[in-house]
Coordinates of C-alpha atoms and ligand atoms in Angstrom, one line a residue:
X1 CA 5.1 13.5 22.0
X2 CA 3.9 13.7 18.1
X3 CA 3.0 9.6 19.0
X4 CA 0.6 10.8 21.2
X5 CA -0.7 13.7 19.3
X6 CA -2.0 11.8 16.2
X7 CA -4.0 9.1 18.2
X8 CA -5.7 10.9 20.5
X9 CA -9.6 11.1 19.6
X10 CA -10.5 14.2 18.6
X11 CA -6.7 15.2 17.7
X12 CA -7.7 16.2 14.3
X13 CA -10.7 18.1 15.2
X14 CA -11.3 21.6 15.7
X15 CA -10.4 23.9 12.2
X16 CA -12.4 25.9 10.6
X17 CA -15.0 23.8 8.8
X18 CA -16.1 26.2 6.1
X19 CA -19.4 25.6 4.7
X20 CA -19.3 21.7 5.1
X21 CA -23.2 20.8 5.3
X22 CA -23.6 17.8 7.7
X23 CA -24.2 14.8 5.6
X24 CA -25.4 11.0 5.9
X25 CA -22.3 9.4 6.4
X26 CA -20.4 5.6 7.2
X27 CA -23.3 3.7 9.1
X28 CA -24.6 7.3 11.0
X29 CA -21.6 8.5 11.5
X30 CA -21.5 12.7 10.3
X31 CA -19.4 12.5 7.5
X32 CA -19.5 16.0 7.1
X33 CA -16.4 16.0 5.4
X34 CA -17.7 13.9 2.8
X35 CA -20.0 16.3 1.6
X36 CA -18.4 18.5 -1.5
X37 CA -17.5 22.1 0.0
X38 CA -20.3 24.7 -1.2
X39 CA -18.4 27.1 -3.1
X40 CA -18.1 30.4 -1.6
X41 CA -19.3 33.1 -3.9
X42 CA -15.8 33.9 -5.0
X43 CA -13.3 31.4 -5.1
X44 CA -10.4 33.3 -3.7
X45 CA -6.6 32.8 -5.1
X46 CA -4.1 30.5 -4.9
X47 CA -1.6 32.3 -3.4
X48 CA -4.2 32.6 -0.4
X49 CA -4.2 29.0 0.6
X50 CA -3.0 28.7 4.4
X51 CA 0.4 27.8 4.8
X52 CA 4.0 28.2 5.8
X53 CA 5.9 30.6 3.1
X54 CA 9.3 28.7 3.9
X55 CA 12.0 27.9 1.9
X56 CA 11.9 24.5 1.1
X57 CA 14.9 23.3 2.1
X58 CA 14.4 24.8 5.5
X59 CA 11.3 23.3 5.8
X60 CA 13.5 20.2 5.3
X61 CA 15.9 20.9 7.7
X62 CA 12.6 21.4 10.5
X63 CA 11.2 17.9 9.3
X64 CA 14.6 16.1 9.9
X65 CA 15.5 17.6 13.0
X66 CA 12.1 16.6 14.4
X67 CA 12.2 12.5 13.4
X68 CA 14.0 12.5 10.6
X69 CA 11.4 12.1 8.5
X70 CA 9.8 9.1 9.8
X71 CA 7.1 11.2 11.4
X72 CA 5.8 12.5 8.3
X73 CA 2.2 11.4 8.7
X74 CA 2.0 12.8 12.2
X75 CA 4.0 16.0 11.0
X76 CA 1.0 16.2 8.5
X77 CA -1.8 15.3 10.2
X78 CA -0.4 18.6 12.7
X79 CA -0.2 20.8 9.5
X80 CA -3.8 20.1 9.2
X81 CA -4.8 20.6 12.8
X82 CA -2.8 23.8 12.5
X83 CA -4.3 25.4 9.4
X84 CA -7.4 23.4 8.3
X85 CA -8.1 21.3 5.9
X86 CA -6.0 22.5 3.3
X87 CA -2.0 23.6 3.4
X88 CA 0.5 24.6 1.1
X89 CA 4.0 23.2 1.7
X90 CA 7.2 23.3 0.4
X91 CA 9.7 20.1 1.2
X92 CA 13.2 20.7 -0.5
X93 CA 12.5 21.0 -4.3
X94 CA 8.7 19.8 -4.5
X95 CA 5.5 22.2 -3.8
X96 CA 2.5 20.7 -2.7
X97 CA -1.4 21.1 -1.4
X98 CA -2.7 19.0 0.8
X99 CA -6.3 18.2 1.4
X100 CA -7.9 16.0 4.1
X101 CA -11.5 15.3 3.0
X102 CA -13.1 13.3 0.4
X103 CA -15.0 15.8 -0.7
X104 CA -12.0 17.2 -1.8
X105 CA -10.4 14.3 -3.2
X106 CA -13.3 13.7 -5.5
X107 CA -13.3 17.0 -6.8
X108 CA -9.1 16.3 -7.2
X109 CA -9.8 13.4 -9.2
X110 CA -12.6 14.8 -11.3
X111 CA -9.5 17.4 -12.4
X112 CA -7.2 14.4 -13.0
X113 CA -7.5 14.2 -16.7
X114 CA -7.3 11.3 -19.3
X115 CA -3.6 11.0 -18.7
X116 CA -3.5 11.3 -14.4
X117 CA 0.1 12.0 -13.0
X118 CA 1.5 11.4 -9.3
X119 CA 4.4 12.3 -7.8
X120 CA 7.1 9.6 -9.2
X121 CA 9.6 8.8 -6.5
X122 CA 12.3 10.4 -8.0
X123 CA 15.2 8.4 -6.4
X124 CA 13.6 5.5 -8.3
X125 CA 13.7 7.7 -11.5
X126 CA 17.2 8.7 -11.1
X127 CA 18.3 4.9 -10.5
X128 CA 16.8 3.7 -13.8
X129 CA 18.5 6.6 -15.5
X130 CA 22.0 5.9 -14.1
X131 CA 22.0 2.4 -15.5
X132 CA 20.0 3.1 -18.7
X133 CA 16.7 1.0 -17.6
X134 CA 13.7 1.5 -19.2
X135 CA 10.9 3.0 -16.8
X136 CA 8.0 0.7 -15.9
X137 CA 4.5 1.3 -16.0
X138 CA 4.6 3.0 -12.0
X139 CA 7.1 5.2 -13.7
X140 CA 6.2 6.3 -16.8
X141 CA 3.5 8.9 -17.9
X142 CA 1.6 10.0 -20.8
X143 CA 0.4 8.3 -23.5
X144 CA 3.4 5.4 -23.2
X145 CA 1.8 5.3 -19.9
X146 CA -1.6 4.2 -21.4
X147 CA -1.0 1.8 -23.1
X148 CA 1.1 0.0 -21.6
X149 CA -1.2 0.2 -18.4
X150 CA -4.2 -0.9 -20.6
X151 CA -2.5 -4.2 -21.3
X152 CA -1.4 -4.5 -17.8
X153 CA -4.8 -4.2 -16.4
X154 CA -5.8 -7.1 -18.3
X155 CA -3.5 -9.5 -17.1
X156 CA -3.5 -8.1 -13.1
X157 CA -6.1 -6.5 -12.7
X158 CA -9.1 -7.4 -14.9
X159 CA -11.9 -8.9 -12.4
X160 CA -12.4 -12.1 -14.9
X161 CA -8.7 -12.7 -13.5
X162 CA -10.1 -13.9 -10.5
X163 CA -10.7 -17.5 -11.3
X164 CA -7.2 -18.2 -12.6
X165 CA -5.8 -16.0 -9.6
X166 CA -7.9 -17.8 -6.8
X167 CA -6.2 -21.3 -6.6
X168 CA -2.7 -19.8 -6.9
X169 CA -3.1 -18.1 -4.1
X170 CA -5.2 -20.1 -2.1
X171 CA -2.1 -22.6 -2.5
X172 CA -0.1 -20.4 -0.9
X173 CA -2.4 -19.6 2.2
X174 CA -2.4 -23.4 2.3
X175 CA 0.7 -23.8 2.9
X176 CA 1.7 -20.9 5.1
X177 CA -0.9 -22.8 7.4
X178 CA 0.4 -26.0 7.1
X179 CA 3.6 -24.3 8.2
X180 CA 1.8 -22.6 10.7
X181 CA 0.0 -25.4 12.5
X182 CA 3.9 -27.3 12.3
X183 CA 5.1 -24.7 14.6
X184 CA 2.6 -25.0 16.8
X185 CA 3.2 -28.5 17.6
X186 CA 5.9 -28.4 19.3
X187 CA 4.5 -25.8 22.0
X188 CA 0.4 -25.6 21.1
X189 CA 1.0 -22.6 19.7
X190 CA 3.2 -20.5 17.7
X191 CA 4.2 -17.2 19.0
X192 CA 6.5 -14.3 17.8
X193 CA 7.2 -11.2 15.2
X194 CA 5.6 -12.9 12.3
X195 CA 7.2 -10.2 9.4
X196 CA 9.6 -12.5 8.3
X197 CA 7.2 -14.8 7.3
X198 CA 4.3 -12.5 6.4
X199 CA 7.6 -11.5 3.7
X200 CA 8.3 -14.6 2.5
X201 CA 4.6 -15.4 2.1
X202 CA 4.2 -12.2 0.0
X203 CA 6.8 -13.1 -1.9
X204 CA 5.9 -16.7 -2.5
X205 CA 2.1 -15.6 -3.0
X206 CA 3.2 -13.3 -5.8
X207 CA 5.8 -14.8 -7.8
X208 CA 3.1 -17.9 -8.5
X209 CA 0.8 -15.1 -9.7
X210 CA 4.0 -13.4 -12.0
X211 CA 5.4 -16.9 -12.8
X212 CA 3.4 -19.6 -12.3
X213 CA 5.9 -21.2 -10.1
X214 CA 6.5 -22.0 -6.6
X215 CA 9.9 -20.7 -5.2
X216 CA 9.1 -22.9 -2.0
X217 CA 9.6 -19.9 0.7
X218 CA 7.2 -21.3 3.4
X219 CA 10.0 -24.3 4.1
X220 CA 12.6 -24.5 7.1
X221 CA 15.1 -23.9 4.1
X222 CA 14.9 -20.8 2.0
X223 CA 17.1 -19.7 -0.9
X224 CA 19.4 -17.2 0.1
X225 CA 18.4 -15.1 -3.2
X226 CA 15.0 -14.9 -2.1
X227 CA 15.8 -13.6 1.6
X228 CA 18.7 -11.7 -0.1
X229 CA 15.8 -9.9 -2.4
X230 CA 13.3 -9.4 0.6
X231 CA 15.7 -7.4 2.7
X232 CA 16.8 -5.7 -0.9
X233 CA 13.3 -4.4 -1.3
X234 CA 13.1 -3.2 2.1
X235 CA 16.1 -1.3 2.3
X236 CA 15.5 0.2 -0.8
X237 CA 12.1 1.5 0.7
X238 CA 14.4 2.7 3.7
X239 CA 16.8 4.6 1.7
X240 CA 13.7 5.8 -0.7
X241 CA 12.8 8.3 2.2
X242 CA 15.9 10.6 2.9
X243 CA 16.2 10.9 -0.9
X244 CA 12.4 12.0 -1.9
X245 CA 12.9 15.3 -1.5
X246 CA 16.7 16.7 -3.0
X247 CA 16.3 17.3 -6.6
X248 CA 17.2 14.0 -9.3
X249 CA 20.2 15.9 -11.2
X250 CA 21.5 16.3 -8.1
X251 CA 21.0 12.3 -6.6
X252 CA 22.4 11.0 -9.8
X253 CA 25.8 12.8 -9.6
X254 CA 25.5 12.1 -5.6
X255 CA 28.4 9.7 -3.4
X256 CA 26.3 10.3 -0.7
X257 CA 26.2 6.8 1.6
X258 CA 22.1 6.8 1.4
X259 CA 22.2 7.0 -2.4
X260 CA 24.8 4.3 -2.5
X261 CA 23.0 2.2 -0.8
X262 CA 19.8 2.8 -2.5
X263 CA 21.6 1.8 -5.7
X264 CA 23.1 -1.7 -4.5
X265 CA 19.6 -2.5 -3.2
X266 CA 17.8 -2.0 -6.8
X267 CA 20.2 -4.0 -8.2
X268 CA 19.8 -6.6 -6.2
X269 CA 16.0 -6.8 -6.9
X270 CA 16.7 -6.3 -10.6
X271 CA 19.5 -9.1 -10.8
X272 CA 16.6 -11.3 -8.7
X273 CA 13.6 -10.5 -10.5
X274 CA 15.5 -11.0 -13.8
X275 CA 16.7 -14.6 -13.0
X276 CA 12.8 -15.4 -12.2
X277 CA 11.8 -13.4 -15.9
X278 CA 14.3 -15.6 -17.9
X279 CA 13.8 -18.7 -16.8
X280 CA 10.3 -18.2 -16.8
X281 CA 11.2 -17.3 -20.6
X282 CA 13.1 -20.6 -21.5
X283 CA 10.2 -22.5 -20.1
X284 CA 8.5 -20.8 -22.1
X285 CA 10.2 -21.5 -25.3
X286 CA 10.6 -24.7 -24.4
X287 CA 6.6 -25.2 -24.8
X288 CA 6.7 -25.7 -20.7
X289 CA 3.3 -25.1 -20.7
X290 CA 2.9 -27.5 -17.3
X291 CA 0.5 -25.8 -14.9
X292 CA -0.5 -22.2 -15.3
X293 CA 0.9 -19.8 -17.3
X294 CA 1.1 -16.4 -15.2
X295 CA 1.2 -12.7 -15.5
X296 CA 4.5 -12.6 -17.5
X297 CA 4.1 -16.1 -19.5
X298 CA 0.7 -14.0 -20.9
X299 CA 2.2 -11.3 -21.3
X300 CA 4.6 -12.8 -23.4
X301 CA 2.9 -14.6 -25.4
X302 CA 0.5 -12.0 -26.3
X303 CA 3.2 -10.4 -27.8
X304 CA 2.2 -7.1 -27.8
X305 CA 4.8 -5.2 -25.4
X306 CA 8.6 -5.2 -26.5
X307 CA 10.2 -7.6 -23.5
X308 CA 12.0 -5.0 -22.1
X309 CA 8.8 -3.4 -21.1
X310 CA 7.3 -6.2 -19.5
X311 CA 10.6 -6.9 -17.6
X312 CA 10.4 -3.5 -16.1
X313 CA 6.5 -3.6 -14.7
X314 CA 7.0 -7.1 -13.7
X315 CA 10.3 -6.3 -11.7
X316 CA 8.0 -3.4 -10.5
X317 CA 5.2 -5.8 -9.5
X318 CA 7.4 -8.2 -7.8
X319 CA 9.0 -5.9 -5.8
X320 CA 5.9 -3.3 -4.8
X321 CA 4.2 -7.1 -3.7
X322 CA 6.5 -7.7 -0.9
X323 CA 5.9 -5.3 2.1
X324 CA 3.1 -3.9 0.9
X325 CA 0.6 -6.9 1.4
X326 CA 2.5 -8.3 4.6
X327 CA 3.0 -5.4 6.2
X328 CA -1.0 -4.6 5.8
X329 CA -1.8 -8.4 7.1
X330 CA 0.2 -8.0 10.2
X331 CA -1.7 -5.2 11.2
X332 CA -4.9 -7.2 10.0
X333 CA -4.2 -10.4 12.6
X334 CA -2.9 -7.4 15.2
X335 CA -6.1 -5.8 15.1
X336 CA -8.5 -9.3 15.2
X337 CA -6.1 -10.2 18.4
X338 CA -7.1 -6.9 19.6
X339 CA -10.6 -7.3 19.1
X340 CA -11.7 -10.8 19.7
X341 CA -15.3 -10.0 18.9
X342 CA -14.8 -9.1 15.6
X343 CA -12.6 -11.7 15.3
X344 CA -15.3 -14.7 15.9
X345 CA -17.7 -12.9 13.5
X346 CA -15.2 -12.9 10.6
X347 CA -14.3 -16.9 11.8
X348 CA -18.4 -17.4 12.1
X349 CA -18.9 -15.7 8.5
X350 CA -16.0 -17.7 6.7
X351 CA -17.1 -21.2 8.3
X352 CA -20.7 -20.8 7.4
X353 CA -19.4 -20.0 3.7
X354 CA -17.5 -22.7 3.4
X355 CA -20.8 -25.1 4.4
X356 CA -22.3 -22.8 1.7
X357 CA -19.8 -23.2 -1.0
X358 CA -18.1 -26.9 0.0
X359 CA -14.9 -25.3 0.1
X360 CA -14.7 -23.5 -3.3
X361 CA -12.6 -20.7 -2.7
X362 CA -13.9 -18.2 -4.9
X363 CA -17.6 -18.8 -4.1
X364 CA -16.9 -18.1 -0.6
X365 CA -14.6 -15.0 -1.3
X366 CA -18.2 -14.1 -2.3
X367 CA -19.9 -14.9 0.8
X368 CA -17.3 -13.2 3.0
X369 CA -18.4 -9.4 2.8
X370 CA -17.4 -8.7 6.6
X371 CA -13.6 -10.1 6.0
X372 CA -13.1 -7.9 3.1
X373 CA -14.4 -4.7 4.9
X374 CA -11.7 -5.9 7.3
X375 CA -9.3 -5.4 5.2
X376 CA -10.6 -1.8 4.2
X377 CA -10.6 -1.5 7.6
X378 CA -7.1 -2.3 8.1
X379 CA -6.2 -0.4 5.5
X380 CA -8.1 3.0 7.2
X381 CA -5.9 3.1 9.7
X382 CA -2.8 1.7 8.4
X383 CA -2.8 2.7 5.0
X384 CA 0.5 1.7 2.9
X385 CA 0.6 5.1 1.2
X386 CA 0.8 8.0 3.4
X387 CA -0.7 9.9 0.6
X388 CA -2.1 10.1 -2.6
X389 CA -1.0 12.5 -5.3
X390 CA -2.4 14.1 -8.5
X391 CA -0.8 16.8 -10.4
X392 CA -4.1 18.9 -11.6
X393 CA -4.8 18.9 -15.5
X394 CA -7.2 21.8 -15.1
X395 CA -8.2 24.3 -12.5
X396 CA -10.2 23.0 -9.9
X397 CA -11.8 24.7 -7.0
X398 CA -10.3 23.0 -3.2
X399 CA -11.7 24.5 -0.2
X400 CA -12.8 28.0 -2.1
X401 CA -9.3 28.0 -3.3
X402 CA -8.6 28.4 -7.0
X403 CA -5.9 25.6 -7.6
X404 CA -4.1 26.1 -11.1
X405 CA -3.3 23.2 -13.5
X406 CA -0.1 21.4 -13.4
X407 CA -0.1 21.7 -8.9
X408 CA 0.7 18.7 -7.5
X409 CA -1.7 18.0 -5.1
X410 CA -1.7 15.4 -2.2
X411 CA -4.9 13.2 -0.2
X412 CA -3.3 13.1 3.3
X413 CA -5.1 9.4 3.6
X414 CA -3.4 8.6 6.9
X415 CA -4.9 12.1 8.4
X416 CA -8.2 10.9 6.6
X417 CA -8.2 7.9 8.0
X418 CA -7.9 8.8 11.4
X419 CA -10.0 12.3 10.9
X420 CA -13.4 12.1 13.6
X421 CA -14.9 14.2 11.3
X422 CA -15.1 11.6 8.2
X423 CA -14.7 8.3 10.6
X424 CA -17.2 8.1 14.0
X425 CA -14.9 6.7 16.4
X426 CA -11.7 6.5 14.1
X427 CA -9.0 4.7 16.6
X428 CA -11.5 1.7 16.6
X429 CA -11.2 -1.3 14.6
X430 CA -15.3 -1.6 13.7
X431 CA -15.2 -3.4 9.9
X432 CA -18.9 -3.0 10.1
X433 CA -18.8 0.6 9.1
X434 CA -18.3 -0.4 5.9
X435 CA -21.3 -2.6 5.4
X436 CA -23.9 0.0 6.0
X437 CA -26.1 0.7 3.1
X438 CA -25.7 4.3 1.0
X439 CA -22.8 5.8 -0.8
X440 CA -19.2 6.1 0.4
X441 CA -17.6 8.1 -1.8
X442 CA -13.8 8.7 -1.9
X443 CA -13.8 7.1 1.6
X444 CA -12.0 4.1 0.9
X445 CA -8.6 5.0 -1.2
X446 CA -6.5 2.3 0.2
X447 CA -5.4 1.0 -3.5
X448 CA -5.7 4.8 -5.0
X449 CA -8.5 5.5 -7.1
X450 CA -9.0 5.6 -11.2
X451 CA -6.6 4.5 -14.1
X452 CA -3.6 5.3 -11.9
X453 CA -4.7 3.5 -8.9
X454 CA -2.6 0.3 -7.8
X455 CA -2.1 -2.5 -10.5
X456 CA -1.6 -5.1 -8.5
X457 CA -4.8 -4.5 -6.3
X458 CA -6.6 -7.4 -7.2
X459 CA -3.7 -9.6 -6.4
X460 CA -3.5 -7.6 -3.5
X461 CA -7.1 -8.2 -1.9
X462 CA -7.3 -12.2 -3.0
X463 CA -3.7 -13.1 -1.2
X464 CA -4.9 -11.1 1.8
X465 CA -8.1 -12.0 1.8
X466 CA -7.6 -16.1 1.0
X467 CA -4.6 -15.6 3.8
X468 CA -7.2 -14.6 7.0
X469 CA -9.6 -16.8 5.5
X470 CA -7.2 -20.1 6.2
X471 CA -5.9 -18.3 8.9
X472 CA -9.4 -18.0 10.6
X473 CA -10.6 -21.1 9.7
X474 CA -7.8 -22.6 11.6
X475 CA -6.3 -20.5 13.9
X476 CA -6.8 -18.3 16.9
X477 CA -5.1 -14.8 16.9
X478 CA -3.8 -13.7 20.2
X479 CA -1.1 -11.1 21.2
X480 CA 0.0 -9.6 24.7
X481 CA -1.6 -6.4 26.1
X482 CA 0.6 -3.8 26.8
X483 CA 2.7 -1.4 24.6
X484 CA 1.1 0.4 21.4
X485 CA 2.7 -0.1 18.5
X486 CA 2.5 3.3 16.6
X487 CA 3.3 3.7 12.5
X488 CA 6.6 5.1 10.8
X489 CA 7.2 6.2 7.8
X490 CA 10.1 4.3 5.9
X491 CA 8.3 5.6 2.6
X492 CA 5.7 3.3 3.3
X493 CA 4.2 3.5 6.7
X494 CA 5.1 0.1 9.0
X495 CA 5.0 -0.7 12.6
X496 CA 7.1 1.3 14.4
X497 CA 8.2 -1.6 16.6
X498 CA 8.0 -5.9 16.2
X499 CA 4.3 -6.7 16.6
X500 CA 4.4 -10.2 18.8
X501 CA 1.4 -12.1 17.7
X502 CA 0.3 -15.4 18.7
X503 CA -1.6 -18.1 16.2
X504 CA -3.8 -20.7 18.4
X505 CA -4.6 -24.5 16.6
X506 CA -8.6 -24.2 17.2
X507 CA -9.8 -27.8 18.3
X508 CA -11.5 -29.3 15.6
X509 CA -9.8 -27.5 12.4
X510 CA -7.9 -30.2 10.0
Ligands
LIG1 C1 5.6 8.1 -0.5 O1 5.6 11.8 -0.5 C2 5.6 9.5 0.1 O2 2.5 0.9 -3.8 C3 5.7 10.5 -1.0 O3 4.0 -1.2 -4.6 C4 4.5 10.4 -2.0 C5 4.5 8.9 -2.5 C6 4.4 8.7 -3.9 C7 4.2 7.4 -4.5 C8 3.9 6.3 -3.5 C9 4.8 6.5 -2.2 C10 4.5 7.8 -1.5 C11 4.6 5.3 -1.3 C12 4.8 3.9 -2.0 C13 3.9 3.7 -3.2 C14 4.2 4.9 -4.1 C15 3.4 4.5 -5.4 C16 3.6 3.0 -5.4 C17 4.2 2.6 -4.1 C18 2.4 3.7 -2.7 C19 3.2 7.8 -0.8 C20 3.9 1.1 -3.8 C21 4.4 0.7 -2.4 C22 4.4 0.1 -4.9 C23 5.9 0.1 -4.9 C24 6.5 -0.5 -6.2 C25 8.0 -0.4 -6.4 C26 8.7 -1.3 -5.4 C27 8.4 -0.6 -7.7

């Protein structure tokens, strides 16, 4: 029933719209929500904002009973239909508001402050504190935050990165095709639940990036570590969810069977991602400087971060690069099988770039505007983060409600995504939205926004978009008609079922 809800046009229309003045919008579409709220005259309290006055455990309890939480985004995008676009909830210890437009989520992050804060995951907060790890850059805050993320940014996520990121990647993309087109052989095409491979390609695609090495995942064989760290990573997401809300003091001291779990699974992606730190580090020290360097070989050598630091972000990186970036390219080649004409446009635009540029990768990354709005696109309606959250460092004015300092606020961005009001036509896949001229503020929040958004977007956008580009170039993507495959929330949102996709050798492609 909830499945339904959510995806029905129009689901999320229909609250009271206060003072939102119509305004030019995504290629004509009324974006009204995208227009800042005019301020009523008196900005009434806090304690006024719409909402449920629950306890928050009971709200809990409701929120399990109905899905067990993996219904979150649809639970929330009711909340919203329910009362407007802006709700106060408790869930278990944690108070939050949550907003809808983009109006409001630029006025959020105009209140974030030099130092921004989200909500950090405590489960993964309590497991670094039960073994005595130091926290990584997603972790920490304040100023130890800054500057470690300042150094960060200039190894992942600085844009002169790009040329040094390009060919790893590309290399990668290579190969899963090459892979790809030896399936095919046998049959003339090769058909199935591509996740395990989209996996092992995320994987692969960002441990060249961290390491500078190949781990060879796209062969017949692949190391049990690596498969052993993929499904770590995913069942650590898993067991993230039921934790989120109970309080940390109380998680540490658990036995619980979840928390257990949870624990085993981080230290299987520590005990990975350390054996891939150190003997990136004696090939270091041995002068290995063969082939490129990497995130963590620069950051090494640069010196300027205590290793136990870097360890901790890289482990992070590695780990947050996994589902995030394969889950979001399923969905990518589900909805180009789904819409074939979009599909020949984005093949048409990155064959006549490759005339253009003879094949060099990052000129035609250039020339290929309509495949990265596809993967904005993708990531408006099947965004990785179910929201985005700030906690305020000044008042700030949401809706005509005064919200204090210090409340942790959250962007519903799979509501937003899916909201008629702020997307014409939201349930279709139309990557030419994006390409109309005028501002488009706060529309777009896939990666986060600001200082705090996601370090490893860069890396992010060239694997995915250097994977459809081989894939296009070569491939036709097909699936069956028939069932929808809705989203659920296992911390991050995924397919609720195996997406069975099909990938075509086009005559002619080498
Ligand atoms: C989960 O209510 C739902 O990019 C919560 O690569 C609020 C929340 C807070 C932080 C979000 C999290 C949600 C989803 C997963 C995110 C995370 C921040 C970073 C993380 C969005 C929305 C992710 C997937 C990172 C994970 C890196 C990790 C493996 C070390």
């Amino acid at each position: 029933m909830l499945a339904r809800v959510a995806t029905e046009p129009g689901a999320l229309r229909g609250w009271p719209r206060a003072a939102a003045a119509p305004r030019r919008g995504l290629c004509g579409a009324a974006a009204a929500a995208a227009a800042p709220p005019a301020v009523p005259a008196a900005p009434r309290p806090f304690g006024q904002v719409p909402g449920e006055r629950r306890p928050g455990w009971l709200n809990l309890l409701r929120l399990w009973r109905e899905g067990g939480l993996s219904n979150l985004h649809l639970i929330m995008a009711r909340q919203f239909r329910r009362f407007g676009p802006i709700y106060r909830e408790k869930l278990g210890v944690y108070d939050s508001v949550n907003i809808i437009s983009p109006g409001d989520a630029a006025a959020l992050f105009r209140a974030e402050g030099a130092l921004p804060e989200r909500f950090s995951v405590p489960p993964w907060v309590a497991y670094r504190d039960l073994r005595n790890k130091p926290y990584g850059v997603l972790l920490k805050s304040g100023e130890a935050w800054r500057s470690e993320r300042l150094l960060l940014n200039k190894e992942a996520l600085a844009p002169e990165l790009v040329p040094g990121f390009v060919p790893l990647l590309s290399a990668v993309g290579q190969d899963f095709v090459r892979r790809a087109q030896a399936q095919a052989r046998h049959s003339g095409a090769w058909t199935g639940d591509f996740s395990h491979e989209l996996f092992r390609f995320a994987l692969e695609s960002v441990c060249h990036v961290l390491y500078g090495t190949r781990l060879g995942l796209l062969q017949d064989f692949v190391q049990p570590e690596a498969q052993r760290f993929i499904e770590a990573v995913s069942r650590m997401f898993h067991t993230t969810a039921p934790l989120l809300h109970l309080p940390p003091a109380l998680l540490r001291r658990s036995h619980g069977r979840t928390w257990r779990e949870h624990v085993q699974a981080w230290d299987v992606i520590f005990g990975q991602a350390d054996r891939c730190i150190q003997s990136t580090c004696r090939e270091l020290r041995r002068g290995g400087a063969r082939g490129p360097r990497g995130i963590l070989g620069n950051l090494v050598e640069r010196q300027r971060l205590p290793l136990e630091h870097i360890r901790a972000s890289v482990t992070e990186m590695m780990a947050g690069g996994v589902d995030t970036t394969s889950m979001t390219l399923q969905w990518a080649l589900l909805e180009l099988a789904r819409a074939p004409r979009v599909q020949e446009q984005l093949r048409a635009e990155v064959l006549a770039a490759k005339r253009e540029a003879g094949g060099d990768r990052e000129r035609m990354l250039r020339g290929t505007r309509l495949l990265r709005a596809a993967i904005k696109e993708t990531l408006r309606l099947h965004p990785v983060a179910v929201t985005l959250q700030r906690y305020t460092a000044h008042e700030v004015i949401l809706q005509g409600y005064r919200i204090p300092p210090g409340t942790l606020v959250q962007v519903a961005l799979f509501a937003m995504g899916r909201d008629p009001a702020v997307f014409a036509e939201p349930e279709r896949f139309r990557p030419q939205r994006w390409l109309c001229a005028g501002p488009r503020p706060f529309l777009g929040l896939g990666f986060g926004f600001g200082p705090r958004q996601c370090l490893g977007r860069r890396i992010a956008e060239l694997e995915m978009q250097l994977f459809l580009m081989h894939v296009l170039e070569n491939f036709k993507v097909e699936t069956e008609r028939g069932a929808e495959i809705g989203t659920k929330f296992d911390l991050i949102l995924v397919p609720d079922r195996p997406i069975q996709l099909t990938l075509r050798p086009l005559e002619g492609a080498e």
